Coordinates of C-alpha atoms and ligand atoms in Angstrom, one line a residue:
X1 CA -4.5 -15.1 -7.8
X2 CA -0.8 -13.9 -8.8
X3 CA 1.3 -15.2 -11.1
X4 CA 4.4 -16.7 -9.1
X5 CA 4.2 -20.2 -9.6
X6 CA 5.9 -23.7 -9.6
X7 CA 7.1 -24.7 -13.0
X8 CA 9.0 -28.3 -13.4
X9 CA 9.9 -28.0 -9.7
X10 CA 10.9 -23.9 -9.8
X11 CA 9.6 -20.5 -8.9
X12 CA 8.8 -18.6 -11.5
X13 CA 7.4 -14.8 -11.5
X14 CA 5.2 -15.0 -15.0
X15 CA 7.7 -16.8 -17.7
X16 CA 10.8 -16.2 -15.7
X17 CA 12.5 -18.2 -13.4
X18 CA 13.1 -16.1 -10.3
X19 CA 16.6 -18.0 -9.4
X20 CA 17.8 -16.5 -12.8
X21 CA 17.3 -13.2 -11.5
X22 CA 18.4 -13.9 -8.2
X23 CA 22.0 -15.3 -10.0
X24 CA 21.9 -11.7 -11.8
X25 CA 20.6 -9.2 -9.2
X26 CA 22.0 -11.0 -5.8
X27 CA 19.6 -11.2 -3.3
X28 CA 17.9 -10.0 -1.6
X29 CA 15.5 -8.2 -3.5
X30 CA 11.8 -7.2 -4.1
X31 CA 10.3 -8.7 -7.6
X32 CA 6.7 -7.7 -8.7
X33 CA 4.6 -9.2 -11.6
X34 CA 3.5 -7.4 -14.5
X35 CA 0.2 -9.4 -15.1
X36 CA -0.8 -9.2 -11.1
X37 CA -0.2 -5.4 -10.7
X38 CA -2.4 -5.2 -13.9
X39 CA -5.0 -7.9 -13.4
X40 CA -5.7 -6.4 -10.2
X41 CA -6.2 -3.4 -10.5
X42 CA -8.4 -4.4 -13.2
X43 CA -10.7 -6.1 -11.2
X44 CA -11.3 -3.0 -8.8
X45 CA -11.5 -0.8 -12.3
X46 CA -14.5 -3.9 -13.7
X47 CA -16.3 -3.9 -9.8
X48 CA -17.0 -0.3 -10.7
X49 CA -18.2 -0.8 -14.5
X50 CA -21.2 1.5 -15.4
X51 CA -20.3 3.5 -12.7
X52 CA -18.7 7.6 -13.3
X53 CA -15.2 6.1 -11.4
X54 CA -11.8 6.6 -10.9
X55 CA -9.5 3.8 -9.4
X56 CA -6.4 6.0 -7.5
X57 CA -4.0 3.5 -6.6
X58 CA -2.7 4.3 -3.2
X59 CA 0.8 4.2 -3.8
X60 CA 2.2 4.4 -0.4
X61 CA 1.9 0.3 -0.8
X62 CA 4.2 0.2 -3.3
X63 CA 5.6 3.1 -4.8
X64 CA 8.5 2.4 -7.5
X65 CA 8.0 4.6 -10.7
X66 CA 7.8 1.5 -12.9
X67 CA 4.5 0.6 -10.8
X68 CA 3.0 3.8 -11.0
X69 CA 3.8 3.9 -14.7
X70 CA 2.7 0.1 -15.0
X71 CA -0.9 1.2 -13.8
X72 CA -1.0 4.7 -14.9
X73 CA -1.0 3.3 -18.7
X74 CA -4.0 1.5 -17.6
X75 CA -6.1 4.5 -16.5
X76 CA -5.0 3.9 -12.5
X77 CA -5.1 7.7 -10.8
X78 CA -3.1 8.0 -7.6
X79 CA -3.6 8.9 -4.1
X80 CA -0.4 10.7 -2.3
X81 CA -0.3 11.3 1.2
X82 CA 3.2 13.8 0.5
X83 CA 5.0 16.3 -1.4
X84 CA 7.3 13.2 -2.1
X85 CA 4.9 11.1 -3.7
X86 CA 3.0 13.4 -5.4
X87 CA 6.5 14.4 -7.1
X88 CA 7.1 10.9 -7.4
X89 CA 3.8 10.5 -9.4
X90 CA 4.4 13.2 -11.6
X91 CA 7.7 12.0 -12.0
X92 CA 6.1 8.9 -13.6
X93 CA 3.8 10.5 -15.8
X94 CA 0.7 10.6 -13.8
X95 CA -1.4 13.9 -15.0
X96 CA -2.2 15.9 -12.0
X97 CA -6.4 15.6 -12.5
X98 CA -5.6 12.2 -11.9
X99 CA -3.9 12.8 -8.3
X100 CA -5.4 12.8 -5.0
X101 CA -4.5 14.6 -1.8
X102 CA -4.7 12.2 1.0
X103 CA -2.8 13.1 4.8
X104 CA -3.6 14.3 8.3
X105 CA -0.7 16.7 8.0
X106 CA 0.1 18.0 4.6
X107 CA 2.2 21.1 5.1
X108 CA 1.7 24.6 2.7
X109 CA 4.9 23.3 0.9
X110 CA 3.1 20.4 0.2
X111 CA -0.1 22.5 -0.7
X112 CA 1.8 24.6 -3.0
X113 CA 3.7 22.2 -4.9
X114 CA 0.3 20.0 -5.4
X115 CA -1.7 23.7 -6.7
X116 CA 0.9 24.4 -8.8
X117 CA 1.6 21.0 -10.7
X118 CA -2.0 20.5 -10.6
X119 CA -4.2 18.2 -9.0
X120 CA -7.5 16.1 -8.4
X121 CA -8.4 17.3 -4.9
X122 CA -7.5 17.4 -1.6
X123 CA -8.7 15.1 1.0
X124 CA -8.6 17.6 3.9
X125 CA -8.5 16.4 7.4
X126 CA -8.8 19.0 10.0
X127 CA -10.0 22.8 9.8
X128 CA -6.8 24.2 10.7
X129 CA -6.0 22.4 7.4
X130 CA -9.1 24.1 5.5
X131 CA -7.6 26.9 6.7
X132 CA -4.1 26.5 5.5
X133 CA -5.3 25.5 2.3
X134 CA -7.3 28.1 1.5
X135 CA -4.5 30.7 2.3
X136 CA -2.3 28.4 0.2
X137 CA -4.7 28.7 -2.6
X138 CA -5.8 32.5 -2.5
X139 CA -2.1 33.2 -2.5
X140 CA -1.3 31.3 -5.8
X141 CA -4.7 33.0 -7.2
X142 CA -6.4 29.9 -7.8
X143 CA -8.9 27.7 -5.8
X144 CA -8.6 24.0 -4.1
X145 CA -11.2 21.3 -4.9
X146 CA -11.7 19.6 -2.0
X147 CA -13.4 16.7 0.1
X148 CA -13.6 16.6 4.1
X149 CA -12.3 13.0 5.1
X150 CA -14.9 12.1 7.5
X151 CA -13.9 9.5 10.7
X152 CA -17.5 7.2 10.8
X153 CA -17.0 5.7 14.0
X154 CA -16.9 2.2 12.7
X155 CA -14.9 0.0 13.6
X156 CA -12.6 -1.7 11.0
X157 CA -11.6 -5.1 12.7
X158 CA -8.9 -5.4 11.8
X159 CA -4.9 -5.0 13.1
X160 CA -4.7 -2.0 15.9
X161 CA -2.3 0.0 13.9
X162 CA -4.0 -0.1 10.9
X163 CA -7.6 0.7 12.0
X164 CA -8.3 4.4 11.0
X165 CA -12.1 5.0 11.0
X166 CA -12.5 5.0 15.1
X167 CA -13.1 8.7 17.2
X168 CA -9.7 7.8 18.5
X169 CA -8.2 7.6 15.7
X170 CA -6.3 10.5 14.6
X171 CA -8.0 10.6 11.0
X172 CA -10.6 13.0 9.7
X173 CA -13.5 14.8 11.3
X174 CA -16.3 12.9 13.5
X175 CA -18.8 12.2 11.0
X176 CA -21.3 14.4 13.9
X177 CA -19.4 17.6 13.2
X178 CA -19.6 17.1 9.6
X179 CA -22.3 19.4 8.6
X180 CA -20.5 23.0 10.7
X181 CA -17.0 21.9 8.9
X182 CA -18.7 22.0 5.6
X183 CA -20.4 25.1 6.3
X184 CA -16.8 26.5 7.4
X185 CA -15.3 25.1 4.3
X186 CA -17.6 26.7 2.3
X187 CA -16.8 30.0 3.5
X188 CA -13.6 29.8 2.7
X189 CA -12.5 31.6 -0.4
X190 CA -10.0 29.4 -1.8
X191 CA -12.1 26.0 -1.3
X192 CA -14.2 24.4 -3.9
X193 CA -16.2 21.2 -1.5
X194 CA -17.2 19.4 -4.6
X195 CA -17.4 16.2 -2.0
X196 CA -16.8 13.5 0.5
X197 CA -14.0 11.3 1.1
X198 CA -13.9 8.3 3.8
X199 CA -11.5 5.6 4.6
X200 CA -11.9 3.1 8.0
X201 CA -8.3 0.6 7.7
X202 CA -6.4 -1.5 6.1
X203 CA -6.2 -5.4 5.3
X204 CA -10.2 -5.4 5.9
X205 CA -11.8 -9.3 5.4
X206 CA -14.9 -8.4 5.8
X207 CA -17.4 -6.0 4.2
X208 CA -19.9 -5.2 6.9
X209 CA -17.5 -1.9 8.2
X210 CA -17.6 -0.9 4.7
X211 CA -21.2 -1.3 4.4
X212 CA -21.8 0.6 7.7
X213 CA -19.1 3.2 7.0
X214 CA -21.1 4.0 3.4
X215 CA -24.3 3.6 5.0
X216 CA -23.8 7.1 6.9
X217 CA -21.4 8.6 3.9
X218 CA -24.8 8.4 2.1
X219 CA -26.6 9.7 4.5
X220 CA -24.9 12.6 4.9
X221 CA -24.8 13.1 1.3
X222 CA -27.7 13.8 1.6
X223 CA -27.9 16.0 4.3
X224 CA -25.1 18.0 3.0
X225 CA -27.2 18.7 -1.0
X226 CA -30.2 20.0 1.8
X227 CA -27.3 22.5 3.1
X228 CA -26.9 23.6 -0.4
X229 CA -23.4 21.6 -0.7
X230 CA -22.9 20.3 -3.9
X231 CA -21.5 17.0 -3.2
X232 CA -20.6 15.2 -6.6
X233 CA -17.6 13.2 -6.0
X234 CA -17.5 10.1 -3.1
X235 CA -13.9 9.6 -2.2
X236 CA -14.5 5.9 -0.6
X237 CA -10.9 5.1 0.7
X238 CA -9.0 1.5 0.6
X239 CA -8.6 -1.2 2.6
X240 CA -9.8 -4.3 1.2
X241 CA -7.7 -6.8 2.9
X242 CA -5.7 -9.4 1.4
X243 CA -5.1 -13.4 1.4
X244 CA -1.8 -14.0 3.3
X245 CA -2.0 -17.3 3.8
X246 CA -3.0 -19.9 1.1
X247 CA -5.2 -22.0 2.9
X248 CA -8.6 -21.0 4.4
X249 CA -8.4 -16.9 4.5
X250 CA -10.7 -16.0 1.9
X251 CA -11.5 -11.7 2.4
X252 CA -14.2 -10.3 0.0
X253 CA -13.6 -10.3 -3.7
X254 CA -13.6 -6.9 -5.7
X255 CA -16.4 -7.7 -7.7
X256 CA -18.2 -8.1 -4.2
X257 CA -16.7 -4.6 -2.9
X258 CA -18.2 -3.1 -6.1
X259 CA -21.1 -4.2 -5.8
X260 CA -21.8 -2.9 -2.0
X261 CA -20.7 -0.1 -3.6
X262 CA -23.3 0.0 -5.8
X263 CA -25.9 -1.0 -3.3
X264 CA -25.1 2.0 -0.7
X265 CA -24.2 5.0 -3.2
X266 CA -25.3 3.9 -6.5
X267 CA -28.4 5.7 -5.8
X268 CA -26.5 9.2 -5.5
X269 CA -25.2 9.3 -8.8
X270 CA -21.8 11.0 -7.5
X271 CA -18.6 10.3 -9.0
X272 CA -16.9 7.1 -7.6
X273 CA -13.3 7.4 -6.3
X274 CA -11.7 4.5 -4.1
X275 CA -8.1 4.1 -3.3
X276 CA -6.8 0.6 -3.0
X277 CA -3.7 -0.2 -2.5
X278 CA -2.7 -3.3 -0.7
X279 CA -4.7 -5.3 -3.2
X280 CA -3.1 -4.2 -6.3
X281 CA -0.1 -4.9 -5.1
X282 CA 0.1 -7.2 -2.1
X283 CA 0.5 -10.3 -3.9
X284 CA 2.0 -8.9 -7.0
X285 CA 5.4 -8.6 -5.2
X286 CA 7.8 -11.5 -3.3
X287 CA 10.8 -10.9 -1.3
X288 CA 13.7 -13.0 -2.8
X289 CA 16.1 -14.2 -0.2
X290 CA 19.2 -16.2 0.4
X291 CA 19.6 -18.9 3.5
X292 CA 23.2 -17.6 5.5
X293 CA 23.1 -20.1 8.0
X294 CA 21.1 -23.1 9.3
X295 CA 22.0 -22.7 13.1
X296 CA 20.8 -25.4 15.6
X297 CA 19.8 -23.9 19.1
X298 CA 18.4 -25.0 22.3
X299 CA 15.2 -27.0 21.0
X300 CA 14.8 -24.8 17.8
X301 CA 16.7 -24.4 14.5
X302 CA 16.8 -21.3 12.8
X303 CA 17.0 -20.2 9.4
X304 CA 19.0 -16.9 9.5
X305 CA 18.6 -15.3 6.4
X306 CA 20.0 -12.3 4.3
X307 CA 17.1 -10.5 4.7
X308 CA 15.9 -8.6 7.6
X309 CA 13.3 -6.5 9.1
X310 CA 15.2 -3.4 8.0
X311 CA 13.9 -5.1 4.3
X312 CA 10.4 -6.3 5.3
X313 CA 9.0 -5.0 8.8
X314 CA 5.3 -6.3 8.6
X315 CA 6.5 -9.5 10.6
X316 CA 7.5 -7.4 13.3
X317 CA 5.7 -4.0 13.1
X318 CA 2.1 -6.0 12.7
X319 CA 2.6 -9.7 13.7
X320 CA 2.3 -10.2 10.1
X321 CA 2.4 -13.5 8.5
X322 CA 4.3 -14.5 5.1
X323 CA 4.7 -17.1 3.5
X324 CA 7.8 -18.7 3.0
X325 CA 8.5 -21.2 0.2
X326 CA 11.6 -22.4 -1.6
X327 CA 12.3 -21.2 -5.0
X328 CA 13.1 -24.9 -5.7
X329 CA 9.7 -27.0 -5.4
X330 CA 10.1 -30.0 -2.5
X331 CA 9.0 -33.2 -4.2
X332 CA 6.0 -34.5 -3.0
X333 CA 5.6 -35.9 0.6
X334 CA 9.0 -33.9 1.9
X335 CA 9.0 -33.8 5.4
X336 CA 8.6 -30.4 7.1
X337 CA 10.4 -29.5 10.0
X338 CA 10.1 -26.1 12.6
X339 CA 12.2 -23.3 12.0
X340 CA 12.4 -19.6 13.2
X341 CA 13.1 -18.1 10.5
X342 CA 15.3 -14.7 10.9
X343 CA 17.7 -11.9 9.9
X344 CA 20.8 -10.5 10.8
X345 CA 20.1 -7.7 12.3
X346 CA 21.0 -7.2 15.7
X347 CA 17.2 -7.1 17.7
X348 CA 15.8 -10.0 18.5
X349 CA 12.5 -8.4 17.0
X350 CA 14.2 -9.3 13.8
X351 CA 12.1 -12.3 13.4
X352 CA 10.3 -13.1 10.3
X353 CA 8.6 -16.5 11.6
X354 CA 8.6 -18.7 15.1
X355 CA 8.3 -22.4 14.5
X356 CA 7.5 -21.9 10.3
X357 CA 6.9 -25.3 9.4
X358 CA 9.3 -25.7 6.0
X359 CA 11.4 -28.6 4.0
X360 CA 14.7 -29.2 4.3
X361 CA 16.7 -26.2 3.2
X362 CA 20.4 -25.6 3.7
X363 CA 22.9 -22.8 3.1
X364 CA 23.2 -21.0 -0.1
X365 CA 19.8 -22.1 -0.6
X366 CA 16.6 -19.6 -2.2
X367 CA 13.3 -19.0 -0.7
X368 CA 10.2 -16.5 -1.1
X369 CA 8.4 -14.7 0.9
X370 CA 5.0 -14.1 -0.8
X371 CA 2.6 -11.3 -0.6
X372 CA 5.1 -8.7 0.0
X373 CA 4.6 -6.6 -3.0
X374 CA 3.2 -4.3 -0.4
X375 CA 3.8 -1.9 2.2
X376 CA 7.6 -4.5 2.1
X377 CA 10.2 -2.1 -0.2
X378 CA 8.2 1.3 0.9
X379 CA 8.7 0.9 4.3
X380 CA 12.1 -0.3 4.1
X381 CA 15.4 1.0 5.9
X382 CA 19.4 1.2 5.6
X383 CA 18.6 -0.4 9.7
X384 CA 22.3 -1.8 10.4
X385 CA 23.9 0.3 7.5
X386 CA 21.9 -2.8 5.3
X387 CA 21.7 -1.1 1.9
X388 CA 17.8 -0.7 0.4
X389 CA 17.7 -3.6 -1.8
X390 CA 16.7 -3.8 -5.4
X391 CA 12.9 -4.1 -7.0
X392 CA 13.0 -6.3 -10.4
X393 CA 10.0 -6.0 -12.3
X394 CA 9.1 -8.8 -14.6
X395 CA 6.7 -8.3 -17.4
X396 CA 6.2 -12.0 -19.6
X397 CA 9.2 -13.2 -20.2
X398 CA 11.4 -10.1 -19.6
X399 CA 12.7 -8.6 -16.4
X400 CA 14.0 -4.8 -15.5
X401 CA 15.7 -4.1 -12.2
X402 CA 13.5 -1.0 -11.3
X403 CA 16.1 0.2 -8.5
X404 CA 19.4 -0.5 -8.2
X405 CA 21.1 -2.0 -4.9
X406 CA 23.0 1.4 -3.9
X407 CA 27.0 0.9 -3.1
X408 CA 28.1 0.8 0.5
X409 CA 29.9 4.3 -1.4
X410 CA 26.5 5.5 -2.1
X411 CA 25.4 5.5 1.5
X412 CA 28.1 6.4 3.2
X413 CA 28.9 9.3 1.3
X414 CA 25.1 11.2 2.1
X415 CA 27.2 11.6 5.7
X416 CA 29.1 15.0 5.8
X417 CA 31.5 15.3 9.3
X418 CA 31.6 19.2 10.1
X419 CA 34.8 20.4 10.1
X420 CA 35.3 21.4 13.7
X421 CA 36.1 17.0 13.7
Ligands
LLP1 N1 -6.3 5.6 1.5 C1 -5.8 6.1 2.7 C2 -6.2 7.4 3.1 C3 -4.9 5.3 3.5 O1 -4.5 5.8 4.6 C4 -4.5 4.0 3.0 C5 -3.6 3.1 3.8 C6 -5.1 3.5 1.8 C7 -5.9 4.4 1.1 C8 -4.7 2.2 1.2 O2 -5.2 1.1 2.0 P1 -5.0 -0.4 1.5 O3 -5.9 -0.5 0.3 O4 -3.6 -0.5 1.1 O5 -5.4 -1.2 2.6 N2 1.8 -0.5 6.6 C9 0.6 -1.2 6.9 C10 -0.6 -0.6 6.1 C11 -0.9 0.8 6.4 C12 -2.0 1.4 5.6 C13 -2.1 2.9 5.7 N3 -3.1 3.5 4.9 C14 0.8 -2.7 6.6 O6 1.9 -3.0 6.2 O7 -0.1 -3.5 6.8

């Protein structure tokens, strides 16, 4: 559920109609709701009820300080996987015991700056990485609470690049090796193991992975309080997936998620941790954009709009479907006719939709892509010289632009020429 809707034949994000903003901000632009960003994260915060939890909102998905402040008030904790968002994270108010340390390849830079502004723990990945960390931590006198990210060997079914929890996949350490990388760990002097930490993919629609993944985190729980570990704190990773479509995609509800939860660890009486990210804010966000042309080729028409993959890349990084929809409601029965819908940039890659069934639309016209709240402005580009575009957040009936469009000045100017030209 989200809260951009049709209102007497408009879009509206909450009690604003998003053409207004569109006629103030230009488009295109990124515009996330308020009451979504909130409502779900509440739901993953209720699936955990009665539980000892934290919900650390992954904020690589969407990472504007007016999100991270939007569900930091609310209790939220983060996970970072850099130097740059944990900064970021701090920068918007989040308390460092309420930051995690997520990454294959955090740096001692990295390390540093997280021991010194404080922090939750780190999710280490490798032992050359114990290692590190533990000289990081030595140095600055103090000591790093850690989990071991462990890679189950399950597989995630879902998108190739997203899967994470596979032996080929570059994440963690095999689940068999677990108990000598504890045992190292725990020689270390500047580690704390206070537990375990786990993550398998993204945009996940089903929970039997999960369920097998926790299956042998509690299993080795177990194995790991026999070794004299003690393991307090589970670290259970994102990944619940996401409807992108509205009509039959239905992926497991929170409330469900929490209660496998429940069923697998419940019994261990550790600390719960998970780290969603895509679900707080997937369908909280739209992509506003403006139709350029309406260009008739050879058998197809396309739509070529203002925005581009340098904007949102899911389309052509993951085959990923949005949908697209008019800001102004087609009446009822309008016919529907194919279009590719695209941008201007220069690849034919730049392709947001082949043969999108959609009304009538016509230059100067507005439409919406929807669930693109996240993993759409974070893993935008200046592709093409294409300035990043602005993020609007709404909240009721009021609405902030969260980040400005930059000047063409603004960009340009980050270019120094040596002068030997
Ligand atoms: N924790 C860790 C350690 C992760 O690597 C990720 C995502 C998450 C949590 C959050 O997962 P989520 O709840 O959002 O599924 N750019 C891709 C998604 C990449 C996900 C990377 N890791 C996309 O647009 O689909």
């Amino acid at each position: 559920m989200d809260h951009f809707l049709y209102r007497d034949g408009a879009l509206f994000a909450e009690d604003v109609p998003v053409a207004e903003i569109a006629a103030q901000v230009g488009t295109p632009f990124y515009c996330y709701s308020t009451a979504t960003l909130t409502r779900h994260f509440q739901l993953f915060d209720d699936a955990l009820e009665g539980m000892d939890h934290l919900v650390c909102y992954a904020m690589k998905a969407a990472s504007n300080q007016a999100i991270l402040k939007t569900l930091a008030d609310l209790g939220a904790g983060m996970d970072v996987v850099s130097g740059g968002e944990y900064a970021r994270a701090k920068a918007a108010g989040v308390p460092g015991d309420r930051i995690v340390f997520s990454g294959v390849g955090k740096t001692r830079a990295e390390m540093r700056l997280a021991l010194e502004g404080g922090i939750r723990q780190f999710n280490v990945e490798s032992e050359p990485e114990m290692v590190a960390l533990s000289e990081v931590a030595v140095a600055l006198g103090t000591t790093a609470p850690i989990t071991v990210r462990v890679n189950p060997d399950v597989d995630a079914k879902t998108h190739a690049k997203i899967a994470t929890g596979k032996s080929e996949n570059k994440f963690g350490i095999p689940i068999s090796r677990a108990r000598e990388v504890y045992a190292e760990a725990a020689a270390l002097p500047g580690l704390e193991v206070i537990g375990i930490d786990v993550h398998i993919g993204s945009q996940l629609t089903e929970l039997e992975p999960f369920r097998l993944a926790y299956e042998k985190v509690a299993e080795l729980t177990e194995v790991l309080r026999a070794d004299g570990h003690d393991i307090r704190r589970l670290d259970l990773g994102g990944g619940l997936g996401i409807p992108y479509t509205r009509s039959n995609e239905a992926p497991p509800l929170p409330t469900e998620y929490g209660q496998l939860i429940r069923e697998t660890l419940g019994h261990l009486g550790c600390e719960i941790e998970i780290e969603p990210g895509r679900l707080v804010a997937g369908n909280a966000g739209i992509l506003v954009s403006k139709v350029i042309y309406v260009k008739s080729g050879e058998g197809r028409d396309f739509l070529i709009l203002d925005a581009a993959m340098n904007d949102l890349i899911r389309p052509a990084m993951y085959e990923a479907h949005h949908d697209i929809v008019p800001l102004k409601e087609p009446a009822p029965g309008t016919e529907q006719a194919p279009f590719d819908v695209v941008g201007p940039v220069c690849e034919s890659g730049d392709t947001f939709a082949k043969g999108r069934m959609l009304p009538p639309l016509a230059e100067g016209d507005l439409v919406a892509f929807r669930s693109a709240g996240a993993y759409g402005a974070v893993m935008s580009s200046e592709y093409n010289t294409r300035p990043l575009i602005p993020e609007v957040l709404v909240h009721g009936h009021q609405f902030a632009v969260i980040r400005e469009r930059p000047t063409f000045d603004e960009i340009i100017n980050r270019d120094t020429i040596p002068e030997w030209l």
